[in-house]
mmCIF file of C-alpha atoms in Angstrom:
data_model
loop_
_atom_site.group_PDB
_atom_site.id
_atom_site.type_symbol
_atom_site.label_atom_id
_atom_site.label_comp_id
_atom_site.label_asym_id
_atom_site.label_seq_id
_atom_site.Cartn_x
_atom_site.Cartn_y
_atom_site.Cartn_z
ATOM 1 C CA UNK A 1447 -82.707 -46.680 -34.569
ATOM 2 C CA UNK A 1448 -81.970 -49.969 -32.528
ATOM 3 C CA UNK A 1449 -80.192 -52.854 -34.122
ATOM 4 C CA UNK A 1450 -83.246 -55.094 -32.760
ATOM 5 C CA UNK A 1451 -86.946 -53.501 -33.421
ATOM 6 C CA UNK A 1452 -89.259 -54.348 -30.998
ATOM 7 C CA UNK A 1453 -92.767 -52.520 -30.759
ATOM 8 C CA UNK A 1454 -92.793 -49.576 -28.480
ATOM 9 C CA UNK A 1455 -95.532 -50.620 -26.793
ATOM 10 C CA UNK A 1456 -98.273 -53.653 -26.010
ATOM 11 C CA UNK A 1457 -101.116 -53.685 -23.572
ATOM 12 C CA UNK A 1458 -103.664 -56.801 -22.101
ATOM 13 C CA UNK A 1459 -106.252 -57.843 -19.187
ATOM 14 C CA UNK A 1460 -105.530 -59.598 -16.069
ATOM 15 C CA UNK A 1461 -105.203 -62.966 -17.373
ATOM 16 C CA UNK A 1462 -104.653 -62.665 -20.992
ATOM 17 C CA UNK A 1463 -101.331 -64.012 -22.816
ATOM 18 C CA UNK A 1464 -99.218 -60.971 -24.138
ATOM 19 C CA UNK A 1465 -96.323 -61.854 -26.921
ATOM 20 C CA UNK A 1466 -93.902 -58.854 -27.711
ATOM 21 C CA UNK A 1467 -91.369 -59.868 -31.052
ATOM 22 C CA UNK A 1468 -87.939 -58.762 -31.416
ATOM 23 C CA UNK A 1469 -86.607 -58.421 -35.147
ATOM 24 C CA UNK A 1470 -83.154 -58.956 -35.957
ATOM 25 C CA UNK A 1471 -80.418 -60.443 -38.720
ATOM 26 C CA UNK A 1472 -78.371 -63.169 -39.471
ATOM 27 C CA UNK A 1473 -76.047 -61.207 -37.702
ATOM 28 C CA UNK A 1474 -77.002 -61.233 -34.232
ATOM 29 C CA UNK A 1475 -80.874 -63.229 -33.565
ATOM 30 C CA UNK A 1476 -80.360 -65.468 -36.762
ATOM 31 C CA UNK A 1477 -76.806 -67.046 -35.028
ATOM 32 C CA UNK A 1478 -76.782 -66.647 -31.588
ATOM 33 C CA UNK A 1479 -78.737 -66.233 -28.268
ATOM 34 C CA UNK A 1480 -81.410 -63.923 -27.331
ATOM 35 C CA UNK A 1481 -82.660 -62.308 -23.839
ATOM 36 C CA UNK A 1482 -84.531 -60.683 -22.474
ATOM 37 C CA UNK A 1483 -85.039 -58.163 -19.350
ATOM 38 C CA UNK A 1484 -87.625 -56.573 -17.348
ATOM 39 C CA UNK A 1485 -87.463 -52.924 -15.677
ATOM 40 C CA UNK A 1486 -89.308 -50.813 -13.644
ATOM 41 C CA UNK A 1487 -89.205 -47.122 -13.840
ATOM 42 C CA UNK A 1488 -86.098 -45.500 -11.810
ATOM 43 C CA UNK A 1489 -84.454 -49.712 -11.264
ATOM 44 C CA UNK A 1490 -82.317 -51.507 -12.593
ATOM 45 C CA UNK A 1491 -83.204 -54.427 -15.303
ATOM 46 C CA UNK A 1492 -84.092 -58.062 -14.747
ATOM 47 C CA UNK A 1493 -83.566 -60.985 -16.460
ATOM 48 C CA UNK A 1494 -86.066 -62.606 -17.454
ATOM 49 C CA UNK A 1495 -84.664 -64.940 -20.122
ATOM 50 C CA UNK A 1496 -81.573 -66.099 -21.473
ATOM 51 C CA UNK A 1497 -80.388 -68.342 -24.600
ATOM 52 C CA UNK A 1498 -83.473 -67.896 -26.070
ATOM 53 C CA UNK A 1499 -85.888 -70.183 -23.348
ATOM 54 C CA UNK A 1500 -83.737 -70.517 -20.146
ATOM 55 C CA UNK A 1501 -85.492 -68.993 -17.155
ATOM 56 C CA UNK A 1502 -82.708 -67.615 -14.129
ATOM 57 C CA UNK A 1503 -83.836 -68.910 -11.032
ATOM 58 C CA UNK A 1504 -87.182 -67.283 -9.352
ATOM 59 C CA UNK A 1505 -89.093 -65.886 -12.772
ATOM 60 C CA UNK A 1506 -92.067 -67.420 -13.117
ATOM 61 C CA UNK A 1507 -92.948 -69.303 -15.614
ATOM 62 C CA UNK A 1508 -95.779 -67.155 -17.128
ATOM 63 C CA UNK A 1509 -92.390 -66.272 -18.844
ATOM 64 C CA UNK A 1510 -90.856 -67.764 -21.922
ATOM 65 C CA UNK A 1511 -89.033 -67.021 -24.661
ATOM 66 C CA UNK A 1512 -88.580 -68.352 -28.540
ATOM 67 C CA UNK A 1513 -86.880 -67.666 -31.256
ATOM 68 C CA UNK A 1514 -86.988 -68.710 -35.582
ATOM 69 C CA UNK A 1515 -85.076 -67.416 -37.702
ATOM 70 C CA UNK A 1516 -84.253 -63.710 -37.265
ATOM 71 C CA UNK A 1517 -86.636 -62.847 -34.556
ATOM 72 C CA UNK A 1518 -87.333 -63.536 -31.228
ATOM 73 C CA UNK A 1519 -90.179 -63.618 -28.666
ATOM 74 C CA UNK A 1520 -91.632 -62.647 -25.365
ATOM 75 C CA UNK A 1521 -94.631 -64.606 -24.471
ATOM 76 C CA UNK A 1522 -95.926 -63.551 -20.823
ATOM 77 C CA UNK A 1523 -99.039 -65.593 -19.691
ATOM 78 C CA UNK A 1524 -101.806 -65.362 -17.186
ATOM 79 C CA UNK A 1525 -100.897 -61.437 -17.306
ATOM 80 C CA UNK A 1526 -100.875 -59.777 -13.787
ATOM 81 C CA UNK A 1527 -100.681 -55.838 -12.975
ATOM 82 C CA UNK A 1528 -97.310 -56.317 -11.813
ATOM 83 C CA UNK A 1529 -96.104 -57.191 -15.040
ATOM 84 C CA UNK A 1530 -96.785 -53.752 -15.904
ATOM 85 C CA UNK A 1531 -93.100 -52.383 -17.139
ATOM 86 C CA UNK A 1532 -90.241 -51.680 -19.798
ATOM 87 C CA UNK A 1533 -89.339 -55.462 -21.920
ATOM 88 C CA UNK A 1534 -85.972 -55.398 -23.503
ATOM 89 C CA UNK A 1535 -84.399 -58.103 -26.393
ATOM 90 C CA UNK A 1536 -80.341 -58.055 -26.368
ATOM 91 C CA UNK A 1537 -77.831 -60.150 -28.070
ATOM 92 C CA UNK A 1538 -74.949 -60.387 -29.937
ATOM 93 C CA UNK A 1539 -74.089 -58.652 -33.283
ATOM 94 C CA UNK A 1540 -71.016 -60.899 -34.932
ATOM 95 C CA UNK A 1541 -71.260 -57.939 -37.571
ATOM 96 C CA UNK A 1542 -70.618 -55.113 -34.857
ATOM 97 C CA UNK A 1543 -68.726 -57.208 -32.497
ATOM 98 C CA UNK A 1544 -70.164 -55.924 -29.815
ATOM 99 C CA UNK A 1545 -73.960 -56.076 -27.733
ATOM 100 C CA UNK A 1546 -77.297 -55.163 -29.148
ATOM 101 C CA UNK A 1547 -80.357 -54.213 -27.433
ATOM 102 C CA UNK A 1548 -83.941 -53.727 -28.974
ATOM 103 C CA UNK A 1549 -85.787 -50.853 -28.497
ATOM 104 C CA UNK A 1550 -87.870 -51.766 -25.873
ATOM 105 C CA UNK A 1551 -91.600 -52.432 -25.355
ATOM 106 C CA UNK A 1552 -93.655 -50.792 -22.921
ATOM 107 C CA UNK A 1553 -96.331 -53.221 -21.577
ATOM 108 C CA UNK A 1554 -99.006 -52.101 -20.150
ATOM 109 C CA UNK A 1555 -102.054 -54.015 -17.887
ATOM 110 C CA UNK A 1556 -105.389 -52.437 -18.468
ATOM 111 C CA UNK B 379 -75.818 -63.058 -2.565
ATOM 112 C CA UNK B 380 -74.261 -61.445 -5.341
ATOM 113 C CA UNK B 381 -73.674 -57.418 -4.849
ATOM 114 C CA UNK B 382 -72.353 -54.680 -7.430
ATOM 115 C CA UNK B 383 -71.732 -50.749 -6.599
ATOM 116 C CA UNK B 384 -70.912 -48.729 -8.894
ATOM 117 C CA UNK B 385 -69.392 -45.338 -8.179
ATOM 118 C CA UNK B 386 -67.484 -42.364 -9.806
ATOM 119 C CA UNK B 387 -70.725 -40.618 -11.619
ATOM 120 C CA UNK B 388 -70.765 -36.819 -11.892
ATOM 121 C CA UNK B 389 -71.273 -33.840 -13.989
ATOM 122 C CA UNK B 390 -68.464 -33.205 -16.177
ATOM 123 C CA UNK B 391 -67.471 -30.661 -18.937
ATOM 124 C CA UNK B 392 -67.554 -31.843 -22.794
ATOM 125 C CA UNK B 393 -64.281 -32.785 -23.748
ATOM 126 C CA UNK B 394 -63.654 -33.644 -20.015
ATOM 127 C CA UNK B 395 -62.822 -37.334 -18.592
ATOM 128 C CA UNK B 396 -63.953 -39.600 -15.448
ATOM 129 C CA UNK B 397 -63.538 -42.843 -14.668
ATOM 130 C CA UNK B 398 -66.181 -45.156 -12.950
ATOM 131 C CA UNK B 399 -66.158 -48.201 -10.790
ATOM 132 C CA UNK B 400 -67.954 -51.146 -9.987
ATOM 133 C CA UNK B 401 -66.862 -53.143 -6.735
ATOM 134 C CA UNK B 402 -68.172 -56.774 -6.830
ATOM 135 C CA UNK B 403 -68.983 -58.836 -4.054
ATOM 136 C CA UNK B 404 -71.010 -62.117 -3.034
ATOM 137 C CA UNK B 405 -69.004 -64.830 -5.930
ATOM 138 C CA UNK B 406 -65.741 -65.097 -7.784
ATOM 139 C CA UNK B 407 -65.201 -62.199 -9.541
ATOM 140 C CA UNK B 408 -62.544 -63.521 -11.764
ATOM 141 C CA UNK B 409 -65.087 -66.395 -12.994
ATOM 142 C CA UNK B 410 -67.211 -63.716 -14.756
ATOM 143 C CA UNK B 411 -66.977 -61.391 -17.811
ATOM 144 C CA UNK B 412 -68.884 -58.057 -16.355
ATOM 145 C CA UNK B 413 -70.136 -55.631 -18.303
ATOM 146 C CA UNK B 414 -71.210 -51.708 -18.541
ATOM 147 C CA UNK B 415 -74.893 -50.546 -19.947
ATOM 148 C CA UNK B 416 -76.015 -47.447 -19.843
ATOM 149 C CA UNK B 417 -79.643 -45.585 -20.062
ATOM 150 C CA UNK B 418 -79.839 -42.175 -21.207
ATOM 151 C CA UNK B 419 -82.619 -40.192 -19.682
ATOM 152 C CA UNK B 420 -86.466 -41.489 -20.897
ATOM 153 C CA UNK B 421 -84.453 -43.799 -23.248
ATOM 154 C CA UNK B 422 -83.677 -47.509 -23.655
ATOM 155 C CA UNK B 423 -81.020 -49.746 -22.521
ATOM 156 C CA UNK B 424 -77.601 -49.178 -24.694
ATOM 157 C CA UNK B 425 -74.935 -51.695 -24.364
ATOM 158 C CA UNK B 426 -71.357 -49.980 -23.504
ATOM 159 C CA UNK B 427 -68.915 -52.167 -23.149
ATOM 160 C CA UNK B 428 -67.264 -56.203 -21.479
ATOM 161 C CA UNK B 429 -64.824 -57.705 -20.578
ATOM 162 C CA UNK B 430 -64.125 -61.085 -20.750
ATOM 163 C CA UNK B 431 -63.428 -63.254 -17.017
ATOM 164 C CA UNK B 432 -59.813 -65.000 -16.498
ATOM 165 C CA UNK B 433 -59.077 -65.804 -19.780
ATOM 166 C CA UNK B 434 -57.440 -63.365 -21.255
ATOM 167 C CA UNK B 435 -59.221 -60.041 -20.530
ATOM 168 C CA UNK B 436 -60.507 -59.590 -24.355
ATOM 169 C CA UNK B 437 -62.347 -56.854 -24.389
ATOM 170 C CA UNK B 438 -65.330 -55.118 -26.672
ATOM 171 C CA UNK B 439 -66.991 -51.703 -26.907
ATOM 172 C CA UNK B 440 -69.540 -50.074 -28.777
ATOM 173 C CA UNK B 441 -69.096 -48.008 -31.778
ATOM 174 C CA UNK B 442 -70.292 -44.973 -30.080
ATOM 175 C CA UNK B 443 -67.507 -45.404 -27.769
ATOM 176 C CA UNK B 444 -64.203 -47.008 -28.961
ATOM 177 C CA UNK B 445 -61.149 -44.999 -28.894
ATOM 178 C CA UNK B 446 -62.992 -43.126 -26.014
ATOM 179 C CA UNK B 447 -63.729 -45.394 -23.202
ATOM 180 C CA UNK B 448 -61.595 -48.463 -21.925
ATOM 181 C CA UNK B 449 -63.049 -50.873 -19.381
ATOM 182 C CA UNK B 450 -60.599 -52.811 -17.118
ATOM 183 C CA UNK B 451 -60.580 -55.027 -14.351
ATOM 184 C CA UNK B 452 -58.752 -55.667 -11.094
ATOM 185 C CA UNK B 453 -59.354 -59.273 -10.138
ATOM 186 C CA UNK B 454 -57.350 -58.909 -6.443
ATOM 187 C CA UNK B 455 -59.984 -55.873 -5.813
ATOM 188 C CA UNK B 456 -62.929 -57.306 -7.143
ATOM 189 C CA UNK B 457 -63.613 -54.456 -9.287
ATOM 190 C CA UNK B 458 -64.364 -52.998 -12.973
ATOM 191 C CA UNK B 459 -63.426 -49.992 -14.294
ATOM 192 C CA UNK B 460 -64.480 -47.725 -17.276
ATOM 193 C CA UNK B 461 -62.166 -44.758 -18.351
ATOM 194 C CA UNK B 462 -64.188 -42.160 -19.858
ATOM 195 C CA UNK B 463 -62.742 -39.629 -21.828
ATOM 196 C CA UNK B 464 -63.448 -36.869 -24.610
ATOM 197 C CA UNK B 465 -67.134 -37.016 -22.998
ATOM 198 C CA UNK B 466 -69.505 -35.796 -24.726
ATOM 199 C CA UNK B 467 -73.556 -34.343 -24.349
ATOM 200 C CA UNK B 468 -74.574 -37.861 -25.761
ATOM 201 C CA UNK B 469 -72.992 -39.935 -23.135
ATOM 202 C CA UNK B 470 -75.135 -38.376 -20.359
ATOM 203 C CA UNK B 471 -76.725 -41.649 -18.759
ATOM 204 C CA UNK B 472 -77.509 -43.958 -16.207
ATOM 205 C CA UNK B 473 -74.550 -46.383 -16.271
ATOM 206 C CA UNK B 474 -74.837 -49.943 -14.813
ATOM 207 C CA UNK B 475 -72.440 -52.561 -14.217
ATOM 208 C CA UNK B 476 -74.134 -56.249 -15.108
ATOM 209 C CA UNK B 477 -72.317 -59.694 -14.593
ATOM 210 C CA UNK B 478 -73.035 -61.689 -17.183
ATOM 211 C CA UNK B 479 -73.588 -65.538 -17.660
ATOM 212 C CA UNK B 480 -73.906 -65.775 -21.313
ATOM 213 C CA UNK B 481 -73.073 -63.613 -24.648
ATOM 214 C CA UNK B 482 -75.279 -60.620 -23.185
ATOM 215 C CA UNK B 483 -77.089 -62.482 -20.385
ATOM 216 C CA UNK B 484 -76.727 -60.368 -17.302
ATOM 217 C CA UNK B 485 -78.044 -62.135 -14.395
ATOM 218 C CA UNK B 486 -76.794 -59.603 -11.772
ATOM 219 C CA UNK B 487 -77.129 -55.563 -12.319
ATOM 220 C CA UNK B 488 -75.415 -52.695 -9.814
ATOM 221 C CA UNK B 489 -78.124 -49.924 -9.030
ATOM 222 C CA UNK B 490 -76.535 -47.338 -11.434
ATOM 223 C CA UNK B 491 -74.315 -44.053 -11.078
ATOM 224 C CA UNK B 492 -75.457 -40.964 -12.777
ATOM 225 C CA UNK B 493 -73.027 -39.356 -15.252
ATOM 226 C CA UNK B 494 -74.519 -35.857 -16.577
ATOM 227 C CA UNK B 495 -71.825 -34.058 -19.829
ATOM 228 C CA UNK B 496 -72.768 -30.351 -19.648
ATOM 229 C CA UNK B 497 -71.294 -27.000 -19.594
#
């Protein structure tokens, strides 16, 4: 069981706006930052977000992130086949001390 | 342009030890905390391990890990460590190094070195 719960998976059309959640505690979403990362099978992840809304450099932004309270947000707009992949949530757990990641969310593009 | 290797993967006994690297190149090295995360096979991301930049060197690990791994760094080589040790079937994963910009942000990944714990 992951510290963050995300739903294992999430589908949409070409076009369509997709949100996936990430739950957490006052622990780690409720008091500090969230991100998030996209991977492709056999790769490495992406980032795709970072405290909370930022966007690195070069992701689109179809991307963006929120947060209230304990949980987070993906929201991934105008929806394109290539967005077909694995999301991941991660932050910090003051509780643990240490790095959290959600379970992830398959997303798929029908 | 930013660059991390990681090396050192391999199959090892339970109970045995091996130590992996990650040789950074592309920005200062010593600016950054860097990180390890690993991915057990048809699983999700599991956070391992950091270690903070130049100030200080704090470190952090994961429950399913303290007392068994230590991460280090050599800032004059450019490169992070992770000391494995009393391995066992569980730790079989995928293990990237990530540089990170923020409190689990990691804006830069390696491609990943294969370490498989069996008999």
């Amino acid at each position: 069981q992951s510290v963050l719960t995300q739903p294992p998976s999430a589908s949409g059309t070409p076009g369509q706006r997709v949100t996936i959640s990430c739950s957490g505690s006052n622990s780690n979403i409720g008091s500090k930052h969230v991100s998030w990362y996209q991977q492709f099978p056999g790769t490495a992840p992406k980032l795709l977000i970072y405290r909370v809304d930022r966007r690195p450099s070069g992701v689109p932004d179809r991307f963006s992130g929120s947060k209230s309270g304990t949980s987070a947000s993906l929201a991934i707009s105008g929806l394109q086949s290539e967005d077909e992949a694995d999301y991941y949530c991660a932050a910090w757990d003051d509780g643990l001390n240490g790095g959290v990641f959600g379970g992830g969310t398959q997303l798929t593009v029908l | 342009e930013v660059h991390l290797l990681e090396s050192g993967g391999g199959l090892v006994q339970p109970g045995g030890s091996l130590r992996l690297s990650c040789a950074a190149s592309g920005f200062t090295f010593s600016d950054h905390g860097v990180n390890w995360v690993r991915q057990a096979p048809g699983k999700g991301l599991e956070w391992v391990s950091g270690i903070g930049g130049d100030s200080g060197y704090i470190t952090y690990y994961a429950d399913s890990v303290k007392g068994r791994f230590t991460i280090s760094r050599d800032n004059s080589k450019n490169t992070l460590y992770l000391q494995m040790s009393s391995l066992r079937a569980e730790d079989t994963a995928v293990y990237y190094c990530a540089r990170d910009i923020d409190w689990l942000s990691f804006d830069s990944w390696g491609q990943g070195t294969v370490v498989t714990v069996s008999s």
